[in-house]
């Protein structure tokens, strides 16, 4: 399911006094099995952009090609597309509505016309993926469980569609550190075990640093930078200029370099920096 | 799909009409409505027409914006017209074909009532187009103050109006978001018969209600945290004050009303 975005522009309420350009002339490709992180300051057009990938928004100009079909053309099978490209919105727990968790997760598969057995199988699978117990939590009302659990259930609701591409918009926003860690772990597992293409929107550098294989940095509706985390996080100055930062690891590495320690200048995870510092110690002790 | 909602149709500006005291504007609108109702024959709509278009001109409103406010009324207008033309009877028959009779009186009455509707809506639109919702509910609150004597909850009513107006855009945004989230899970809001469509609203309405209640709770808490305890002894940030401009507007309006009443009596 490769995704090609060509010269995409999106203007909200065009032709009215309230019209505003959210995305301007954006082009990029996302290959199968990638884990893409989309970074950007609030209002940089990240959310608007991802809504184009499963046809929730239509571009004002340009086109989006998913798996060889132009989804922006008239009569493109949007339902088929939404089966393939799952989108988890920011604060997805606010979309829960059914009487029980299981029924809520089953909403998607039911809409795409799965049989009863198939629905049940998908719901069980989705529950397992997100770490929600089918027998106990599954019978509860989605309004009685904890915030972290609600988030998982909402993600399961999208996973039950069995998408090949999973898009998550700020999946860890508003969660406590424990909830954040486990959601991230779960996303990583989905990517690794099911070979799912994952596109994750975030402005938390540390979340994205450890997971993504490629980063896309957006600024004011345009593509600002693109590359591997290592390439992107070296450019701390540029990132800070557009209201972003670098992961703690990169921050620490830069500080050490400024203080005169000789470590490589492209480190960005804390583990890497630790290793580099330890190695420095070994050298100075003459091991 | 939510672009057509014109509840918050206020067009910001800084003209004489915009600057008028909201209380004055509400009262003047009532005077204007009285004018529309005193018009005796279609010809005299010239006076309210002149009044409303001049005010709109002063407020810098475009003709098109005014016309837009009549658009939702079109079906009612057509119905009023048709009913009056065909069913009011009359002496001077203009056209008769099988059971349909069109008389001169009926035609005149149809034009009369249609114009009355159009001018009522035009006038109130000038009010809402030039007065911000907050100023409007402020004005209503003060004008209704005498009702406090009979224990009518004036302040609460105005506060509720202000809050409701404030949350309309928020709820629209929320609806849009939930709708998209459910669409991403394959929900279909657009096809099927009436019952299927009504059923399809559940995944939209339940989360919307849940979040509206949550918001209401949070807002109540935030208001109480800032010591809100109802209207008792509450002062205002912007104290409304009548100015010379308001006085002039009153004089002009009342002279026009007198003119109309005089014409209605004389003819």
XYZ file of C-alpha atoms in Angstrom:
554
model
C 0.000 0.000 0.000
C 2.444 2.703 -1.020
C 1.088 6.220 -0.636
C 2.006 9.032 -3.011
C 1.075 12.601 -2.286
C 1.461 14.979 -5.197
C 1.371 18.771 -4.901
C -1.265 18.634 -2.211
C -2.825 21.921 -1.144
C -5.737 22.393 1.197
C -7.613 25.601 1.925
C -10.332 25.711 4.543
C -13.490 27.564 3.474
C -12.084 28.803 0.184
C -13.637 31.951 -1.218
C -14.994 33.186 2.109
C -13.519 35.889 4.340
C -12.523 33.098 6.741
C -10.491 31.135 4.191
C -7.159 29.867 5.447
C -4.460 27.820 3.782
C -3.676 24.735 5.862
C -1.394 22.898 3.449
C 0.527 24.302 0.555
C 2.034 22.243 -2.251
C 3.099 19.169 -0.304
C 4.604 16.166 -2.086
C 5.953 12.983 -0.540
C 5.858 9.198 -0.748
C 5.405 6.632 1.955
C 6.550 3.099 1.181
C 5.260 -0.222 2.540
C 6.263 -1.140 6.075
C 7.690 2.244 6.940
C 7.288 3.892 10.338
C 6.928 7.560 9.504
C 6.874 10.240 12.128
C 5.216 13.544 11.260
C 6.475 16.424 13.348
C 5.268 19.966 13.435
C 4.256 22.834 15.599
C 0.565 23.283 16.470
C -1.189 24.560 13.357
C 1.474 23.298 10.960
C -1.095 21.235 9.058
C -0.207 17.756 10.355
C -3.749 16.763 11.250
C -5.190 18.233 8.063
C -2.590 16.319 6.088
C -3.286 12.881 7.557
C -7.015 13.304 7.025
C -6.300 13.348 3.296
C -4.750 9.899 3.403
C -8.062 8.104 3.933
C -10.303 10.504 2.072
C -11.845 12.323 5.033
C -10.692 15.554 3.482
C -10.335 16.202 -0.207
C -7.492 18.366 -1.453
C -8.170 21.787 -2.880
C -5.385 21.056 -5.344
C -3.155 18.086 -6.106
C -3.815 14.397 -5.591
C -3.285 11.447 -3.297
C -2.547 8.034 -4.767
C -2.911 5.004 -2.505
C -1.870 1.639 -3.884
C -2.009 2.928 -7.446
C -5.517 4.441 -7.267
C -6.136 8.144 -7.194
C -8.385 8.494 -4.157
C -9.167 12.089 -4.945
C -10.858 11.160 -8.218
C -14.649 11.097 -8.372
C -16.203 7.760 -7.482
C -13.099 6.397 -5.793
C -14.113 3.647 -3.347
C -13.732 5.517 -0.084
C -15.128 2.721 2.044
C -12.636 0.274 0.570
C -9.913 2.830 1.218
C -10.914 3.296 4.852
C -10.648 -0.460 5.358
C -7.036 -0.257 4.210
C -6.008 2.986 5.853
C -7.012 3.242 9.521
C -6.941 6.636 11.180
C -6.860 7.073 14.953
C -7.795 10.649 15.811
C -6.378 12.735 18.605
C -8.181 11.888 21.875
C -9.937 8.963 20.150
C -11.697 7.994 23.397
C -14.242 10.756 22.698
C -15.670 8.706 19.843
C -16.751 5.754 22.001
C -20.517 5.322 22.103
C -21.648 1.700 22.481
C -22.982 -0.078 25.541
C -19.992 -2.349 25.885
C -16.355 -2.229 24.877
C -16.744 -5.277 22.626
C -19.722 -3.755 20.794
C -17.799 -0.543 20.275
C -14.806 -2.302 18.783
C -17.187 -4.264 16.550
C -18.605 -1.050 15.056
C -15.999 -0.850 12.291
C -16.100 -4.479 11.131
C -19.904 -4.368 11.207
C -19.898 -1.312 8.956
C -17.735 -3.006 6.365
C -20.069 -5.985 6.286
C -18.151 -8.725 8.098
C -19.962 -11.899 9.164
C -20.719 -12.507 12.826
C -17.848 -14.964 13.276
C -15.495 -12.670 11.451
C -16.485 -9.725 13.640
C -15.917 -11.745 16.787
C -12.548 -12.943 15.553
C -11.467 -9.415 14.647
C -12.614 -7.990 17.975
C -10.695 -10.648 19.891
C -7.612 -9.990 17.791
C -7.857 -6.203 18.261
C -8.336 -6.609 22.022
C -5.249 -8.761 22.195
C -3.201 -6.255 20.195
C -3.996 -3.360 22.496
C -3.893 -5.389 25.693
C -7.562 -5.169 26.652
C -9.051 -8.271 28.225
C -11.920 -9.505 26.030
C -13.694 -11.360 28.842
C -13.605 -8.743 31.606
C -13.047 -5.247 30.219
C -14.822 -6.274 27.040
C -18.129 -6.561 28.877
C -17.769 -3.209 30.622
C -19.212 0.053 29.411
C -16.618 2.151 27.592
C -17.564 5.050 29.866
C -16.644 3.223 33.087
C -13.073 2.263 32.324
C -9.965 4.370 32.927
C -8.712 7.008 30.496
C -5.770 4.873 29.373
C -8.054 1.897 28.810
C -10.477 4.055 26.840
C -7.648 5.120 24.558
C -6.721 1.476 23.954
C -10.298 0.505 23.216
C -10.593 3.376 20.730
C -7.415 2.262 18.975
C -8.730 -1.326 18.933
C -11.838 0.013 17.206
C -9.670 1.140 14.310
C -7.459 -1.964 14.352
C -10.534 -4.163 13.994
C -10.823 -2.798 10.464
C -7.541 -4.664 9.817
C -5.877 -1.731 8.087
C -2.615 -2.131 6.215
C -1.692 1.442 7.037
C -2.256 2.786 10.531
C -2.252 6.529 11.112
C -2.177 7.837 14.674
C -2.669 11.496 15.501
C -0.935 12.297 18.805
C -1.667 8.879 20.302
C -0.033 9.687 23.641
C -1.513 13.158 24.237
C -2.761 13.582 27.782
C -1.629 10.187 29.062
C 0.492 9.550 32.157
C 4.076 8.264 31.627
C 3.056 4.658 32.193
C 0.147 4.913 29.748
C 2.382 6.652 27.236
C 5.058 3.976 27.392
C 2.614 1.126 26.954
C 0.799 2.755 24.033
C 4.132 3.367 22.289
C 5.204 -0.206 22.917
C 1.936 -1.426 21.486
C 2.349 0.684 18.337
C 5.877 -0.597 17.888
C 4.666 -4.170 18.212
C 1.947 -3.609 15.626
C 4.512 -2.275 13.223
C 7.008 -5.061 13.782
C 4.743 -8.109 14.061
C 2.121 -7.274 11.477
C 4.348 -5.373 9.087
C 1.899 -2.500 9.250
C 2.855 0.837 7.754
C 2.604 3.280 10.630
C 2.291 7.039 10.329
C 2.456 8.796 13.668
C 1.816 12.475 14.221
C 3.392 13.977 17.274
C 5.116 16.972 18.673
C 6.834 14.921 21.309
C 10.362 14.411 19.997
C 11.211 11.628 22.448
C 8.202 9.518 21.443
C 9.106 9.728 17.823
C 12.904 9.467 18.160
C 12.863 5.869 19.318
C 10.209 4.585 16.943
C 10.223 6.214 13.547
C 12.403 5.099 10.680
C 11.770 8.305 8.779
C 10.683 11.753 9.807
C 8.664 14.408 8.035
C 8.817 17.884 9.522
C 6.020 20.268 8.620
C 5.986 24.009 9.088
C 3.141 26.360 8.185
C 1.578 23.829 5.842
C 4.712 23.024 3.873
C 7.318 20.292 4.031
C 10.221 21.724 6.005
C 12.527 18.716 6.334
C 12.516 15.035 5.536
C 14.956 12.284 6.432
C 16.020 9.711 8.998
C 15.818 10.726 12.661
C 19.608 10.971 12.670
C 19.630 13.449 9.798
C 16.803 15.515 11.231
C 17.892 15.710 14.850
C 21.355 16.982 13.933
C 19.698 20.215 12.857
C 18.656 21.342 16.298
C 18.833 25.030 15.413
C 16.492 24.700 12.478
C 14.030 22.645 14.504
C 14.018 25.175 17.319
C 13.436 27.977 14.869
C 10.109 26.457 13.828
C 8.984 25.917 17.404
C 10.118 22.322 17.798
C 12.940 20.774 19.803
C 15.197 17.739 19.767
C 15.000 14.594 21.909
C 16.693 14.692 25.321
C 19.498 12.508 23.977
C 20.342 14.974 21.214
C 20.127 17.875 23.649
C 22.577 16.157 25.980
C 24.960 15.216 23.170
C 25.088 18.798 21.896
C 25.733 20.109 25.394
C 28.595 17.635 25.891
C 30.105 18.686 22.566
C 29.889 22.346 23.562
C 31.649 21.492 26.816
C 34.483 20.029 24.766
C 33.873 16.285 24.970
C 34.668 14.464 21.788
C 31.617 12.427 20.892
C 29.892 12.059 17.493
C 27.529 14.951 16.678
C 24.603 12.904 15.381
C 23.531 11.028 18.511
C 19.904 11.430 19.548
C 18.878 8.654 21.937
C 19.934 8.629 25.572
C 21.336 5.091 25.192
C 23.649 6.160 22.377
C 24.936 9.099 24.371
C 25.471 6.865 27.397
C 27.522 4.439 25.318
C 29.543 7.285 23.830
C 30.272 8.773 27.251
C 31.250 5.398 28.692
C 33.585 4.834 25.762
C 35.125 8.264 26.370
C 35.722 7.248 29.988
C 37.373 4.031 28.942
C 39.693 5.887 26.569
C 40.722 8.439 29.180
C 41.357 5.674 31.704
C 43.384 3.963 29.030
C 41.491 0.678 28.991
C -21.957 20.509 5.573
C -21.891 22.976 8.460
C -21.024 25.979 6.359
C -24.652 27.009 5.944
C -25.324 27.701 9.584
C -25.769 31.455 9.955
C -26.538 31.654 13.651
C -23.463 33.669 14.356
C -23.909 35.938 11.367
C -22.470 39.027 13.040
C -20.359 41.113 10.656
C -17.871 43.113 12.709
C -17.535 46.766 11.811
C -17.241 50.247 13.225
C -20.105 52.217 11.732
C -22.772 54.363 13.381
C -25.116 51.399 13.368
C -22.523 49.127 14.933
C -21.770 51.695 17.624
C -25.384 52.167 18.705
C -26.230 50.905 22.162
C -27.569 47.339 21.879
C -30.528 48.339 24.051
C -31.329 51.117 21.619
C -30.984 48.771 18.691
C -33.355 46.234 20.198
C -35.925 48.939 20.969
C -35.521 50.439 17.509
C -36.080 47.025 15.993
C -39.328 46.817 17.946
C -40.284 50.261 16.608
C -39.444 49.030 13.125
C -41.599 45.929 13.594
C -44.437 48.193 14.674
C -43.838 50.154 11.477
C -44.090 47.045 9.339
C -47.347 46.097 10.990
C -48.943 49.546 10.545
C -48.384 49.530 6.811
C -51.895 49.593 5.353
C -51.297 48.840 1.696
C -48.320 47.401 -0.226
C -47.391 50.802 -1.585
C -46.443 52.097 1.860
C -43.740 49.475 2.308
C -41.644 52.187 0.726
C -41.146 53.663 4.196
C -39.868 50.581 6.073
C -37.919 49.682 2.915
C -36.220 53.063 2.906
C -35.575 52.720 6.626
C -34.071 49.252 6.479
C -31.968 49.842 3.358
C -30.641 53.158 4.622
C -29.684 51.558 7.940
C -28.013 48.699 6.105
C -26.209 51.235 3.931
C -24.999 53.116 7.005
C -23.841 49.823 8.536
C -21.831 49.052 5.398
C -23.762 45.844 4.737
C -23.921 44.513 1.243
C -27.283 43.971 -0.402
C -26.349 40.342 -0.987
C -25.761 39.732 2.718
C -29.235 41.029 3.478
C -30.832 38.906 0.816
C -29.110 35.838 2.200
C -31.133 36.199 5.391
C -34.372 35.756 3.438
C -33.186 32.594 1.743
C -34.188 30.163 4.529
C -37.625 31.763 4.395
C -38.284 31.075 0.732
C -40.589 28.078 1.199
C -42.668 29.908 3.796
C -42.838 32.905 1.484
C -44.013 30.885 -1.476
C -46.628 29.142 0.682
C -47.903 32.441 2.102
C -48.181 33.860 -1.361
C -49.967 30.885 -2.877
C -52.411 30.448 -0.002
C -53.364 34.113 -0.065
C -53.746 34.268 -3.812
C -55.994 31.244 -4.088
C -58.001 31.202 -0.901
C -58.801 34.745 0.070
C -61.665 35.340 -2.313
C -62.649 38.834 -3.454
C -64.918 40.808 -5.721
C -62.838 41.700 -8.762
C -62.074 38.420 -10.469
C -59.026 38.543 -12.649
C -58.852 34.946 -13.744
C -61.094 31.946 -13.421
C -60.237 28.455 -14.538
C -62.113 25.408 -13.242
C -62.018 25.719 -9.438
C -59.182 28.241 -9.342
C -60.142 31.863 -8.865
C -57.690 34.709 -8.669
C -59.058 38.055 -7.563
C -57.444 41.435 -7.457
C -57.949 41.652 -3.690
C -56.400 38.231 -3.171
C -53.380 39.155 -5.219
C -52.944 42.384 -3.299
C -53.263 40.571 0.031
C -50.686 37.979 -1.065
C -48.198 40.675 -1.986
C -48.966 42.469 1.260
C -48.318 39.506 3.540
C -45.244 38.359 1.631
C -43.746 41.830 1.858
C -44.556 41.965 5.564
C -42.613 38.742 6.139
C -39.687 39.883 4.025
C -39.382 43.221 5.814
C -39.707 41.665 9.260
C -36.816 39.364 8.535
C -34.738 42.074 6.838
C -35.046 44.376 9.836
C -34.144 41.794 12.437
C -31.241 40.671 10.255
C -29.829 44.189 10.286
C -29.898 43.912 14.080
C -28.115 40.555 14.254
C -25.698 41.426 11.459
C -24.482 44.551 13.243
C -24.670 43.503 16.902
C -22.381 40.916 18.416
C -24.221 38.088 20.211
C -22.668 39.114 23.526
C -23.818 42.720 23.185
C -27.235 41.467 22.175
C -27.710 39.305 25.244
C -26.356 42.144 27.420
C -28.978 44.431 25.953
C -31.741 41.881 26.440
C -30.704 41.358 30.042
C -30.927 45.038 30.890
C -34.155 45.561 29.000
C -35.745 42.644 30.833
C -34.529 43.789 34.260
C -37.982 45.055 35.308
C -39.176 41.444 35.077
C -36.971 40.635 38.084
C -39.746 42.137 40.184
C -41.902 39.149 39.302
C -39.025 36.750 40.011
C -38.257 36.118 36.374
C -34.630 34.820 36.185
C -33.388 37.524 33.841
C -29.679 37.244 34.582
C -29.702 33.454 34.365
C -31.514 33.613 31.055
C -28.995 36.049 29.605
C -26.068 34.009 30.941
C -27.512 30.879 29.402
C -27.904 32.643 26.083
C -24.346 33.906 26.139
C -22.959 30.487 27.014
C -25.087 28.752 24.398
C -23.901 31.168 21.719
C -20.298 30.764 22.822
C -20.494 26.987 22.503
C -22.156 26.721 19.109
C -18.866 26.859 17.148
C -17.210 24.516 19.641
C -19.963 21.951 19.277
C -19.928 22.246 15.495
C -16.216 21.548 15.503
C -16.708 18.622 17.850
C -19.493 17.184 15.681
C -17.268 17.432 12.647
C -14.451 15.639 14.437
C -16.575 12.790 15.800
C -18.245 12.394 12.438
C -14.863 12.019 10.764
C -13.694 9.554 13.409
C -16.754 7.369 12.856
C -16.394 7.671 9.083
C -12.854 6.402 9.472
C -14.449 3.312 11.040
C -16.663 2.868 8.004
C -19.748 4.688 9.282
C -22.098 6.019 6.648
C -24.133 9.131 7.390
C -25.216 9.936 3.890
C -27.063 7.008 2.377
C -30.047 4.853 3.228
C -33.644 5.730 4.070
C -34.808 7.973 6.882
C -34.790 5.262 9.550
C -31.341 4.010 8.556
C -30.034 7.555 8.689
C -31.589 8.237 12.077
C -30.001 5.053 13.378
C -26.655 6.081 11.920
C -26.759 9.183 14.128
C -26.296 7.195 17.352
C -22.491 6.923 17.023
C -22.464 10.690 16.529
C -24.982 11.816 19.134
C -23.853 9.695 22.077
C -20.254 10.984 22.097
C -21.509 14.505 21.406
C -23.837 14.435 24.415
C -21.173 12.905 26.625
C -18.727 15.643 25.715
C -21.335 18.403 26.014
C -22.102 17.287 29.562
C -18.412 17.033 30.377
C -17.854 20.539 29.037
C -20.812 21.880 30.972
C -19.438 20.376 34.187
C -15.998 21.798 33.554
C -17.389 25.228 32.747
C -19.527 25.272 35.892
C -16.475 24.352 37.949
C -14.338 27.028 36.282
C -17.033 29.644 36.870
C -17.374 28.719 40.517
C -13.619 28.746 40.933
C -13.835 32.393 39.923
C -16.550 33.004 42.521
C -19.511 33.196 40.196
C -22.676 33.118 42.268
C -25.388 34.404 39.958
C -26.372 37.913 39.035
C -26.702 39.303 42.580
C -24.482 42.370 42.969
C -22.593 41.666 39.771
C -21.088 44.639 37.966
C -20.211 44.890 34.299
C -16.967 45.231 32.428
C -18.624 47.302 29.727
C -21.287 49.597 31.103
C -23.786 50.434 28.409
C -24.447 54.103 27.932
C -26.826 55.917 25.647
C -25.164 58.512 23.424
C -26.293 61.321 21.156
C -26.231 58.891 18.249
C -28.805 56.719 19.999
C -30.990 59.771 20.550
C -30.808 60.720 16.911
C -31.654 57.185 15.824
C -34.721 57.254 18.088
C -35.890 60.575 16.671
C -35.562 59.389 13.092
C -37.315 56.106 13.789
C -40.190 57.613 15.692
C -40.808 60.246 13.052
C -41.007 57.516 10.443
C -43.425 55.549 12.597
C -45.591 58.641 13.078
C -45.560 59.265 9.364
C -46.751 55.722 8.759
C -49.474 55.883 11.372
C -50.658 59.184 9.932
C -50.729 57.709 6.442
C -52.626 54.668 7.668
C -55.268 56.876 9.286
C -55.565 59.301 6.377
C -55.908 56.722 3.655
